[in-house]
Coordinates of C-alpha atoms in Angstrom, one line a residue:
Chain M
M19 CA 28.0 -28.3 17.5
R20 CA 27.9 -27.1 13.9
N21 CA 24.9 -25.8 12.1
P22 CA 22.8 -24.6 15.1
V23 CA 21.1 -22.1 12.9
F24 CA 19.7 -24.7 10.6
K25 CA 18.5 -26.6 13.6
L26 CA 16.7 -23.5 14.7
F27 CA 14.9 -23.1 11.5
V28 CA 14.0 -26.8 11.3
A29 CA 12.7 -26.4 14.8
F30 CA 10.5 -23.6 13.8
L31 CA 8.9 -25.6 11.1
V32 CA 8.6 -28.8 13.0
V33 CA 7.6 -27.7 16.4
P34 CA 4.5 -25.8 15.4
A35 CA 3.6 -28.5 12.9
L36 CA 3.8 -31.4 15.3
S37 CA 3.3 -29.9 18.7
S38 CA 0.5 -27.6 19.6
I39 CA 1.3 -28.6 23.1
A40 CA 4.7 -26.9 23.0
L41 CA 3.1 -23.6 22.1
A42 CA 0.1 -23.9 24.3
Q43 CA 1.9 -24.9 27.4
G44 CA 5.2 -23.1 26.9
R45 CA 8.1 -24.8 28.6
G46 CA 6.4 -25.7 31.8
S47 CA 5.5 -29.1 30.7
R48 CA 9.0 -30.4 30.4
T49 CA 10.9 -32.2 33.1
V50 CA 13.2 -29.8 34.9
P51 CA 16.5 -31.2 36.2
P52 CA 17.7 -30.3 39.7
G53 CA 19.5 -26.9 39.8
F54 CA 17.4 -25.5 37.0
V55 CA 14.2 -23.5 36.9
A56 CA 13.5 -24.8 33.4
E57 CA 15.4 -26.9 30.9
G58 CA 18.6 -25.0 30.0
V59 CA 18.0 -22.3 32.5
P60 CA 20.3 -22.6 35.6
K61 CA 18.7 -21.6 38.9
M62 CA 20.2 -18.6 40.7
P63 CA 20.8 -18.6 44.4
N64 CA 17.8 -18.5 46.6
P65 CA 16.3 -16.4 47.9
P66 CA 16.7 -13.8 45.2
G67 CA 17.7 -10.3 46.4
P68 CA 15.2 -7.4 46.1
A69 CA 14.6 -5.9 42.7
P70 CA 16.8 -2.9 42.0
K71 CA 14.8 0.2 41.4
R72 CA 14.1 1.3 37.8
D73 CA 16.6 -1.1 36.4
L74 CA 16.0 -4.0 34.0
S75 CA 19.5 -4.0 32.6
G76 CA 21.1 -7.3 31.9
A77 CA 20.3 -10.5 30.0
W78 CA 17.1 -12.4 30.6
V79 CA 15.8 -15.8 29.5
G80 CA 12.3 -16.0 28.2
P81 CA 9.5 -15.9 27.6
Q82 CA 8.9 -18.9 29.8
S83 CA 5.6 -20.3 31.1
Y84 CA 3.9 -18.1 28.6
K85 CA 0.3 -17.9 27.6
L86 CA -0.7 -16.6 24.2
G87 CA -4.0 -15.0 23.5
P88 CA -6.8 -15.7 22.9
A89 CA -7.3 -12.9 20.4
A90 CA -10.3 -10.7 20.6
P91 CA -13.0 -11.1 18.0
M92 CA -11.9 -9.5 14.8
T93 CA -13.6 -6.8 12.7
P94 CA -14.6 -7.6 9.2
A95 CA -11.3 -6.0 8.0
G96 CA -9.4 -8.1 10.5
E97 CA -11.2 -11.3 9.3
A98 CA -10.4 -10.4 5.7
Q99 CA -6.7 -10.3 6.6
F100 CA -6.8 -13.3 8.7
K101 CA -8.4 -15.6 6.2
E102 CA -5.5 -14.9 3.8
R103 CA -3.0 -16.3 6.3
H104 CA -2.3 -19.9 6.5
A105 CA -0.2 -21.0 9.5
Y106 CA 1.4 -24.3 9.8
L107 CA -0.9 -25.0 12.7
P108 CA -4.0 -22.8 12.6
N109 CA -5.3 -23.3 16.1
G110 CA -4.7 -27.0 15.7
L111 CA -7.2 -27.3 12.9
R112 CA -6.7 -29.4 9.9
L113 CA -8.5 -29.6 6.6
D114 CA -11.3 -32.1 6.1
N115 CA -8.9 -34.6 4.5
G116 CA -6.6 -34.4 7.5
E117 CA -3.9 -32.4 5.8
L118 CA -2.4 -29.3 7.0
P119 CA -3.4 -26.3 4.8
P120 CA -0.7 -24.8 2.7
S121 CA 1.2 -22.3 4.8
N122 CA 2.3 -18.8 3.8
D123 CA 3.9 -18.0 7.0
P124 CA 6.5 -15.3 6.1
F125 CA 9.0 -16.9 8.5
I126 CA 9.3 -19.8 6.1
T127 CA 11.7 -17.7 4.1
C128 CA 13.1 -16.2 7.2
D129 CA 11.4 -12.8 6.6
P130 CA 11.7 -10.6 9.7
L131 CA 9.4 -11.7 12.5
G132 CA 8.7 -8.1 13.4
F133 CA 7.3 -7.0 16.8
P134 CA 5.5 -8.4 18.8
R135 CA 5.9 -11.8 17.2
N136 CA 9.6 -11.7 17.8
L137 CA 8.9 -11.9 21.6
L138 CA 8.1 -15.6 21.2
A139 CA 11.2 -17.7 20.9
H140 CA 11.2 -19.9 17.8
A141 CA 14.2 -22.0 18.7
I142 CA 13.6 -25.7 19.4
S143 CA 14.4 -25.1 23.0
M144 CA 11.5 -22.6 23.0
R145 CA 14.0 -20.5 25.0
G146 CA 14.9 -17.0 24.0
G147 CA 17.0 -14.2 25.4
M148 CA 16.6 -10.4 25.8
L149 CA 19.4 -8.0 26.8
F150 CA 18.3 -4.8 28.3
G151 CA 20.6 -1.8 28.2
S152 CA 20.5 1.9 27.8
A153 CA 21.8 4.8 25.8
P154 CA 21.1 8.5 26.3
N155 CA 17.3 9.0 26.4
R156 CA 16.5 5.4 25.5
I157 CA 16.3 1.9 26.7
L158 CA 17.7 -0.7 24.2
I159 CA 16.5 -4.2 23.9
A160 CA 18.8 -6.7 22.0
Y161 CA 17.3 -10.0 21.2
E162 CA 19.0 -13.4 20.9
Q163 CA 16.6 -14.4 18.2
Q164 CA 17.6 -13.0 14.8
R165 CA 20.0 -10.8 16.7
V166 CA 17.7 -7.8 16.2
W167 CA 17.4 -4.8 18.4
R168 CA 14.8 -2.2 19.4
E169 CA 15.1 1.2 21.0
I170 CA 12.6 2.6 23.5
W171 CA 12.6 6.3 23.9
T172 CA 12.3 7.6 27.4
D173 CA 12.6 11.4 26.8
G174 CA 8.9 12.0 27.0
R175 CA 8.3 12.3 23.3
A176 CA 4.9 11.3 21.9
L177 CA 4.5 8.4 19.6
P178 CA 4.0 9.3 15.9
K179 CA 0.4 9.9 15.2
Q180 CA 0.6 8.5 11.7
V181 CA 3.0 6.6 9.5
D182 CA 3.3 6.1 5.8
V183 CA 1.9 9.5 4.9
K184 CA 3.8 12.6 3.8
G185 CA 6.0 14.0 6.5
A186 CA 5.4 11.0 8.8
P187 CA 7.9 8.2 9.2
D188 CA 7.6 4.9 7.3
S189 CA 6.0 2.0 9.2
R190 CA 8.6 -0.4 10.6
Y191 CA 8.8 -4.1 11.3
Y192 CA 9.7 -3.3 14.9
G193 CA 7.6 -0.1 15.2
F194 CA 8.2 3.1 17.2
S195 CA 8.4 2.8 20.9
V196 CA 8.3 5.0 24.0
G197 CA 8.7 3.8 27.6
H198 CA 8.1 5.1 31.1
W199 CA 8.5 3.8 34.6
E200 CA 5.0 3.4 36.1
D201 CA 6.6 2.9 39.5
D202 CA 10.0 1.7 40.7
Y203 CA 9.6 -1.8 39.4
T204 CA 7.3 -1.6 36.4
F205 CA 8.4 -0.4 33.0
V206 CA 5.7 0.2 30.4
I207 CA 6.5 0.3 26.7
D208 CA 4.0 1.6 24.1
T209 CA 4.6 0.8 20.4
T210 CA 2.9 1.8 17.2
G211 CA 3.6 2.3 13.5
L212 CA 4.1 -1.3 12.8
D213 CA 4.5 -2.7 9.3
E214 CA 1.3 -4.6 8.4
R215 CA 3.0 -7.6 6.7
P216 CA 4.3 -9.5 9.8
W217 CA 2.0 -11.7 11.7
I218 CA 1.2 -10.8 15.2
D219 CA 1.4 -14.4 16.4
E220 CA 1.9 -17.9 15.2
V221 CA -1.5 -18.4 13.7
G222 CA -1.4 -15.3 11.6
H223 CA -3.5 -12.7 13.4
P224 CA -3.1 -9.3 11.7
Q225 CA -1.8 -6.0 13.0
S226 CA -2.5 -2.6 11.6
S227 CA 0.0 0.2 11.4
S228 CA -2.2 2.1 13.9
A229 CA -2.2 -0.7 16.4
K230 CA -1.0 0.1 19.9
I231 CA 0.9 -2.6 21.5
Q232 CA 1.7 -2.3 25.2
E233 CA 4.4 -4.3 27.1
R234 CA 4.5 -4.2 30.9
Y235 CA 7.7 -5.5 32.5
T236 CA 7.4 -5.9 36.2
R237 CA 10.6 -6.8 38.0
V238 CA 9.5 -9.0 40.9
D239 CA 12.9 -9.5 42.5
Q240 CA 16.5 -9.8 41.5
Y241 CA 16.0 -12.7 39.2
N242 CA 12.4 -12.7 38.1
M243 CA 10.4 -10.5 35.8
K244 CA 6.9 -10.7 34.5
L245 CA 5.7 -9.6 31.0
T246 CA 2.2 -8.8 29.8
V247 CA 1.6 -7.8 26.2
T248 CA -1.7 -6.2 25.2
V249 CA -3.0 -5.2 21.7
D250 CA -5.3 -2.4 21.1
D251 CA -6.1 -2.3 17.4
P252 CA -9.7 -1.1 16.6
K253 CA -9.1 -1.5 12.9
F254 CA -8.8 -5.2 13.2
Y255 CA -10.2 -6.2 16.6
T256 CA -13.5 -5.4 18.3
K257 CA -11.7 -4.8 21.7
P258 CA -8.3 -4.8 23.3
W259 CA -6.8 -8.2 24.1
T260 CA -3.9 -9.8 25.9
A261 CA -1.5 -11.3 23.4
M262 CA 1.0 -12.8 25.9
T263 CA 1.7 -13.2 29.5
A264 CA 5.1 -14.7 30.4
D265 CA 7.9 -14.9 32.9
L266 CA 11.5 -13.9 32.3
Y267 CA 14.4 -15.2 34.4
W268 CA 17.9 -13.9 35.0
M269 CA 20.4 -15.4 32.6
K270 CA 23.2 -16.8 34.7
N271 CA 26.1 -16.4 32.3
Q272 CA 24.6 -13.3 30.7
E273 CA 25.7 -14.5 27.2
F274 CA 23.7 -15.3 24.1
S275 CA 24.2 -17.8 21.4
E276 CA 23.7 -16.6 17.9
S277 CA 20.3 -17.6 16.6
F278 CA 19.7 -16.7 13.0
C279 CA 17.1 -18.0 10.7
I280 CA 19.3 -18.0 7.6
P281 CA 17.2 -17.4 4.4
S282 CA 19.3 -19.6 2.1
E283 CA 19.0 -22.5 4.6
G284 CA 15.3 -21.9 5.1
I285 CA 14.6 -21.8 1.4
E286 CA 16.7 -24.9 0.8
Y287 CA 14.8 -26.7 3.6
R288 CA 11.5 -25.6 2.1
D289 CA 12.4 -26.8 -1.4
S290 CA 14.4 -30.0 -0.6
L291 CA 12.5 -31.4 2.5
T292 CA 9.2 -29.7 3.2
K293 CA 7.8 -29.8 -0.3
P294 CA 8.8 -33.4 -1.0
S295 CA 7.4 -34.5 2.3
G296 CA 4.0 -33.4 1.2
I297 CA 3.6 -30.5 3.5
K298 CA 2.2 -27.8 1.3
V299 CA 3.9 -24.5 1.2
V300 CA 2.7 -21.4 -0.5
K301 CA 5.4 -19.3 -2.1
Chain E
M23 CA 5.7 2.8 2.9
R24 CA 5.9 -0.8 2.0
Q25 CA 7.8 -0.1 -1.1
A26 CA 10.7 1.1 1.0
F27 CA 11.6 -2.5 1.8
I28 CA 11.5 -3.6 -1.8
T29 CA 13.6 -0.6 -2.7
A30 CA 16.0 -1.6 0.1
A31 CA 16.4 -5.0 -1.4
L32 CA 16.9 -3.6 -4.8
V33 CA 19.5 -1.2 -3.5
T34 CA 21.3 -4.0 -1.8
L35 CA 21.8 -5.6 -5.1
A36 CA 22.2 -2.5 -7.3
A37 CA 24.6 -0.7 -5.0
L38 CA 27.1 -3.4 -5.8
V39 CA 26.7 -2.8 -9.5
V40 CA 26.3 0.9 -9.9
S41 CA 27.2 2.1 -6.5
S42 CA 27.2 5.8 -6.8
V43 CA 23.9 6.0 -8.6
A44 CA 22.2 3.6 -6.3
V45 CA 23.3 5.2 -3.2
A46 CA 22.1 8.6 -4.4
Q47 CA 18.6 7.1 -4.7
T48 CA 18.3 5.3 -1.4
P49 CA 15.1 5.5 0.5
Q50 CA 16.6 7.8 3.0
S51 CA 17.8 10.2 0.4
Q52 CA 14.4 10.1 -1.3
S53 CA 12.7 10.9 1.9
Q54 CA 14.9 13.9 2.7
P55 CA 12.5 16.7 3.7
K56 CA 13.0 20.4 3.4
Q57 CA 13.2 20.7 7.2
A58 CA 13.5 18.2 10.0
V59 CA 10.2 18.0 11.8
S60 CA 9.8 14.5 13.2
P61 CA 11.8 13.1 16.1
W62 CA 11.1 9.7 14.6
K63 CA 12.7 10.1 11.2
Y64 CA 16.3 9.7 10.2
Y65 CA 17.5 12.6 8.1
P66 CA 20.8 11.6 6.7
K67 CA 21.6 15.0 5.3
D68 CA 20.9 16.6 8.7
V69 CA 24.5 16.4 9.8
A70 CA 26.3 17.6 12.8
V71 CA 28.2 20.9 12.3
G72 CA 31.7 21.3 13.4
D73 CA 33.6 19.1 15.8
G74 CA 31.0 19.5 18.6
G75 CA 33.8 20.0 21.2
P76 CA 36.4 17.6 22.5
A77 CA 35.9 13.9 22.4
P78 CA 34.6 12.4 25.6
K79 CA 36.9 9.9 27.2
R80 CA 36.5 6.2 26.6
D81 CA 33.1 6.6 25.0
L82 CA 31.8 5.8 21.5
S83 CA 28.2 5.7 22.5
G84 CA 25.6 7.4 20.5
T85 CA 24.1 7.3 17.0
W86 CA 26.3 7.7 14.0
A87 CA 26.0 8.2 10.2
G88 CA 28.6 6.2 8.3
P89 CA 30.1 5.9 4.8
G90 CA 27.6 6.4 2.0
S91 CA 24.9 8.1 4.1
T92 CA 25.8 11.6 3.0
P93 CA 28.6 13.4 1.1
S94 CA 29.6 15.1 4.4
I95 CA 31.1 11.9 5.7
P96 CA 34.9 12.2 5.3
A97 CA 36.3 10.0 2.6
G98 CA 38.1 7.0 4.1
T99 CA 40.6 4.6 2.6
P100 CA 39.4 1.5 0.6
A101 CA 40.4 -2.0 1.5
E102 CA 43.7 -3.2 0.1
R103 CA 43.9 -6.0 -2.4
P104 CA 45.0 -9.2 -0.6
T105 CA 47.4 -11.7 -2.0
L106 CA 45.5 -15.0 -1.8
T107 CA 46.8 -18.5 -0.9
P108 CA 46.0 -21.3 -3.4
L109 CA 43.2 -22.4 -1.2
A110 CA 41.6 -18.9 -1.2
E111 CA 42.1 -18.7 -5.0
Q112 CA 40.2 -21.9 -5.4
I113 CA 37.3 -20.6 -3.3
M114 CA 37.3 -17.3 -5.2
G115 CA 37.0 -19.3 -8.4
Q116 CA 33.6 -20.5 -7.2
R117 CA 32.3 -17.2 -6.0
K118 CA 30.3 -15.0 -8.4
S119 CA 29.9 -11.4 -7.3
V120 CA 27.1 -9.2 -8.3
G121 CA 29.6 -6.8 -9.7
R122 CA 30.9 -9.4 -12.2
F123 CA 27.9 -11.6 -12.8
G124 CA 24.9 -9.4 -12.1
P125 CA 21.8 -10.2 -10.0
A126 CA 20.9 -13.2 -12.3
G127 CA 24.3 -14.8 -12.2
T128 CA 25.6 -14.0 -8.7
N129 CA 25.9 -16.6 -5.9
D130 CA 26.5 -13.9 -3.3
P131 CA 24.4 -15.2 -0.4
T132 CA 23.2 -11.8 0.7
A133 CA 22.2 -10.6 -2.8
T134 CA 20.6 -14.0 -3.5
Y135 CA 18.8 -14.7 -0.3
C136 CA 19.3 -11.8 2.2
D137 CA 21.6 -13.9 4.3
P138 CA 23.3 -11.8 6.9
L139 CA 26.4 -10.0 5.6
G140 CA 28.2 -11.0 8.7
F141 CA 31.4 -9.3 10.1
P142 CA 33.5 -7.7 8.7
R143 CA 31.6 -7.3 5.5
D144 CA 28.9 -5.4 7.4
Y145 CA 31.4 -2.7 7.9
V146 CA 33.4 -2.9 4.7
Y147 CA 30.3 -2.8 2.4
Q148 CA 27.3 -1.4 4.3
N149 CA 27.3 0.6 7.5
R150 CA 25.6 3.8 6.7
A151 CA 24.2 4.3 10.2
M152 CA 24.6 2.6 13.5
S153 CA 24.3 3.2 17.2
V154 CA 26.9 2.3 19.9
A155 CA 25.9 1.6 23.5
T156 CA 27.8 0.6 26.6
M157 CA 26.2 -2.3 28.5
P158 CA 27.4 -4.3 31.4
N159 CA 30.8 -5.8 30.5
R160 CA 30.4 -5.0 26.8
V161 CA 30.1 -2.5 24.1
V162 CA 27.3 -3.1 21.7
F163 CA 27.1 -2.0 18.1
L164 CA 23.6 -1.8 16.7
F165 CA 23.3 -1.5 12.9
Q166 CA 20.7 0.1 10.7
F167 CA 21.1 -2.4 8.0
G168 CA 19.5 -5.7 8.9
D169 CA 18.7 -4.4 12.4
F170 CA 21.5 -6.6 13.7
W171 CA 23.6 -6.1 16.8
R172 CA 27.0 -7.2 17.8
E173 CA 28.6 -7.3 21.2
V174 CA 32.2 -6.7 22.1
W175 CA 33.3 -8.0 25.5
T176 CA 35.3 -5.6 27.7
D177 CA 35.7 -7.8 30.8
G178 CA 39.2 -8.9 30.0
R179 CA 38.4 -12.3 28.7
A180 CA 40.7 -13.9 26.1
L181 CA 39.5 -14.5 22.6
P182 CA 38.4 -18.1 22.0
T183 CA 40.5 -20.3 19.7
D184 CA 38.7 -23.6 19.6
F185 CA 36.1 -23.7 16.8
G186 CA 36.6 -27.4 16.0
D187 CA 34.4 -30.4 16.5
N188 CA 35.1 -31.0 20.1
R189 CA 32.3 -31.2 22.6
D190 CA 33.2 -27.8 24.1
S191 CA 34.1 -26.2 20.8
L192 CA 32.4 -23.0 20.0
D193 CA 30.3 -22.6 16.9
P194 CA 31.4 -20.2 14.3
T195 CA 29.1 -17.2 14.1
F196 CA 28.2 -14.6 11.5
M197 CA 29.2 -11.8 13.9
G198 CA 32.2 -13.6 15.4
Y199 CA 33.6 -13.4 19.0
S200 CA 34.9 -10.1 19.9
V201 CA 36.9 -8.6 22.8
G202 CA 37.8 -4.9 23.2
R203 CA 40.1 -2.7 25.2
W204 CA 40.8 1.0 25.5
E205 CA 44.3 1.5 24.4
D206 CA 44.1 5.1 25.7
D207 CA 41.2 7.5 26.4
Y208 CA 40.3 7.8 22.7
N209 CA 41.4 4.6 21.0
F210 CA 39.3 1.4 21.4
V211 CA 40.8 -1.7 19.9
I212 CA 38.6 -4.7 19.1
D213 CA 39.8 -8.2 18.2
T214 CA 37.4 -10.7 16.5
T215 CA 37.6 -14.3 15.4
G216 CA 35.4 -17.4 15.1
L217 CA 33.7 -16.1 11.9
D218 CA 31.4 -18.4 9.9
E219 CA 33.2 -19.3 6.7
R220 CA 30.1 -18.9 4.6
T221 CA 30.3 -15.1 4.9
W222 CA 32.3 -13.1 2.4
V223 CA 34.9 -10.5 3.6
M224 CA 34.2 -8.2 0.7
N225 CA 31.7 -7.9 -2.1
D226 CA 34.1 -9.6 -4.6
G227 CA 33.8 -12.8 -2.6
T228 CA 37.1 -12.7 -0.7
P229 CA 37.0 -15.7 1.6
H230 CA 38.1 -16.1 5.2
S231 CA 38.7 -19.0 7.5
V232 CA 37.0 -19.5 10.9
N233 CA 40.4 -18.6 12.5
A234 CA 40.7 -15.2 10.7
H235 CA 41.6 -12.5 13.0
V236 CA 40.1 -9.0 12.4
Q237 CA 41.3 -6.0 14.3
E238 CA 39.4 -2.8 14.5
R239 CA 40.9 0.4 15.8
W240 CA 38.3 2.9 16.7
T241 CA 39.4 6.5 17.3
R242 CA 37.1 9.1 18.8
I243 CA 38.5 12.2 17.1
D244 CA 36.2 14.8 18.6
H245 CA 32.6 14.8 19.8
N246 CA 31.1 14.6 16.4
T247 CA 33.7 12.4 14.6
M248 CA 35.1 8.9 14.9
K249 CA 36.8 6.5 12.6
V250 CA 37.7 2.9 12.4
S251 CA 40.7 1.3 10.7
M252 CA 40.5 -2.4 10.1
T253 CA 43.0 -5.1 9.3
I254 CA 42.6 -8.9 8.8
D255 CA 45.1 -11.6 9.3
D256 CA 44.3 -15.1 8.0
P257 CA 47.4 -17.2 7.0
K258 CA 45.1 -19.9 5.6
M259 CA 43.7 -17.5 3.0
Y260 CA 46.2 -14.6 2.6
T261 CA 49.9 -14.5 2.3
K262 CA 50.1 -11.5 4.7
P263 CA 47.7 -9.4 6.7
F264 CA 46.0 -6.5 4.8
S265 CA 44.0 -3.4 5.5
L266 CA 40.2 -3.6 5.2
G267 CA 40.1 0.2 5.0
T268 CA 39.4 3.2 7.1
Y269 CA 35.8 4.5 7.6
F270 CA 34.5 7.7 9.2
F271 CA 31.4 8.3 11.2
R272 CA 29.6 11.5 12.1
W273 CA 27.3 12.2 15.0
V274 CA 23.5 12.2 14.0
P275 CA 22.0 15.3 15.6
N276 CA 18.6 13.8 16.5
Q277 CA 20.2 10.4 17.3
K278 CA 17.6 8.6 15.2
I279 CA 18.3 6.2 12.3
G280 CA 16.1 4.2 10.1
E281 CA 15.1 0.6 9.9
W282 CA 16.5 -1.0 6.8
L283 CA 15.8 -4.7 6.5
C284 CA 16.6 -7.1 3.7
V285 CA 13.4 -9.1 3.3
P286 CA 14.1 -12.5 1.8
S287 CA 10.7 -13.0 0.2
E288 CA 11.0 -9.6 -1.6
T289 CA 14.5 -10.4 -2.8
L290 CA 13.3 -13.7 -4.2
K291 CA 10.4 -11.9 -5.9
Y292 CA 12.7 -9.3 -7.4
L293 CA 15.1 -11.9 -8.7
T294 CA 12.3 -14.0 -10.2
E295 CA 10.5 -11.1 -11.8
Q296 CA 13.3 -8.8 -12.8
G297 CA 16.8 -10.0 -11.9
K298 CA 16.8 -13.4 -13.5
P299 CA 15.0 -12.4 -16.7
A300 CA 17.6 -9.6 -17.2
G301 CA 20.2 -12.3 -17.6
A302 CA 23.6 -12.7 -16.1
F303 CA 26.4 -10.4 -17.0
P304 CA 28.9 -11.9 -19.4
D305 CA 31.8 -13.3 -17.5
E306 CA 34.7 -11.0 -17.7
P307 CA 38.3 -11.5 -16.7
T308 CA 38.7 -11.0 -13.0
E309 CA 40.0 -7.7 -12.0
R310 CA 40.3 -7.7 -8.3
R311 CA 40.4 -4.3 -6.7
G312 CA 39.6 -5.0 -3.1
G313 CA 36.2 -4.4 -1.7
G314 CA 36.4 -1.1 0.1
R315 CA 34.3 1.9 -0.8
R316 CA 36.3 4.4 -2.9
R317 CA 36.3 8.1 -3.1
G318 CA 33.4 9.2 -5.2
Q319 CA 31.4 6.1 -4.4
Q320 CA 29.5 7.6 -1.6

């Protein structure tokens, strides 16, 4: 059972490189054993009870059965950013000679994934976890992956209009977020002020610090929740687009494992295995 | 402000070397405005005044400023100097701290790669701001540095003991396995074990085994103040338990703290372009002082 973190990182590198199917089809394509809704996700008693009102608290498995993109056409500024980014698997394309292009994915060195890319689980199981909780005036979301957290303010404050200018806050990998209940079962989170270095997705689409990302969590019943993530970023895209739709399922034991991408392991892997194997990596 | 992250990485390293100077120049301090105007910014010098009234019962939740964030944080007590077993001495002989060897010569995994500090070093060395929240069956600590969180189970479960290679053994973790209980209305006691042996207990490289047992005693003194006293017991590494220090926290008025991430690619760039060319410090005789923050090192 040792070294799960290293496995996680290896998985990150190997899965996108070898399996576009895994990303394109999520977890739905795998064989699901009896008693499970998906591999590694125990089934809760049926039928589920009704969804509690205005309450997402607890630990959830996901995203599952997700669909990513497609991204909207980019503006020239967006295209300029995008062409500088070299994913391990840029939409399944390879160079003319059949090789993968050299990747400069920042997660190679375990740089922070940032939001919203961190919503997609990078573990080999393609299974992540989210813990919803609360503190005064805010909803907290703690993620299994990288063990990072976000806070969603619910006190009615407006999002910052600008970042990275005098008097305004600095942009952040996980942005600034406010949330509200649209009705008793749908919680909507709006986020902006994102750092522009992280990739918005696996293929390297860009995000500007003025991008507005919206998450809609709809609690369908006691054990099921649906998530839709949309991106509105006129600086880089010609129109808003849906970055992800996915399902979340109630985590039976409500406990997370610890899933870190450890930089020293990632860098050792890059230098001792990836480079000698011939997969090009850009520093 | 992209430079903030590079600065953060530099500070991570430099704070170990010239602590008081580095801390005085942290991004937060530099960004201190004349007056607080944004609900989205963390103003470390905007501190709570007075005691804020009596301490609420059985409640640590809220957002807190910790050691090193501002001079108004009460001085705590530094960690004691442990007496090491021969095994621990052997491990210490292989560890090169930033303080002794500099950025070019250190093998501190955090300074070299941004590896997570892990527990308890994330309290002993670097916990300038954090939030605490109560969630179902657990208390959660959410740190500014690294954006990491840690959970403490309060459902009465026992601490795990099997971190071996059996099928059902638990994996060691950077944050460990923690259970907590309210000893009375104002004292919350946390026991932690199962810590990944790669992590350092203190900046000098003090090692621990996976079976190390860390105990934290959190005391809510009043509404605006709380403190934690920490001890560690690890017969494999130390001849007797010792104190990891006492640290104070003060209520943050707008309940907002910053995002402070150690970005590995930036640390690598810094080391390549500046740290390594500067050369390692000359190796000096070991003078072990313990790793806690001292008075005047805020």
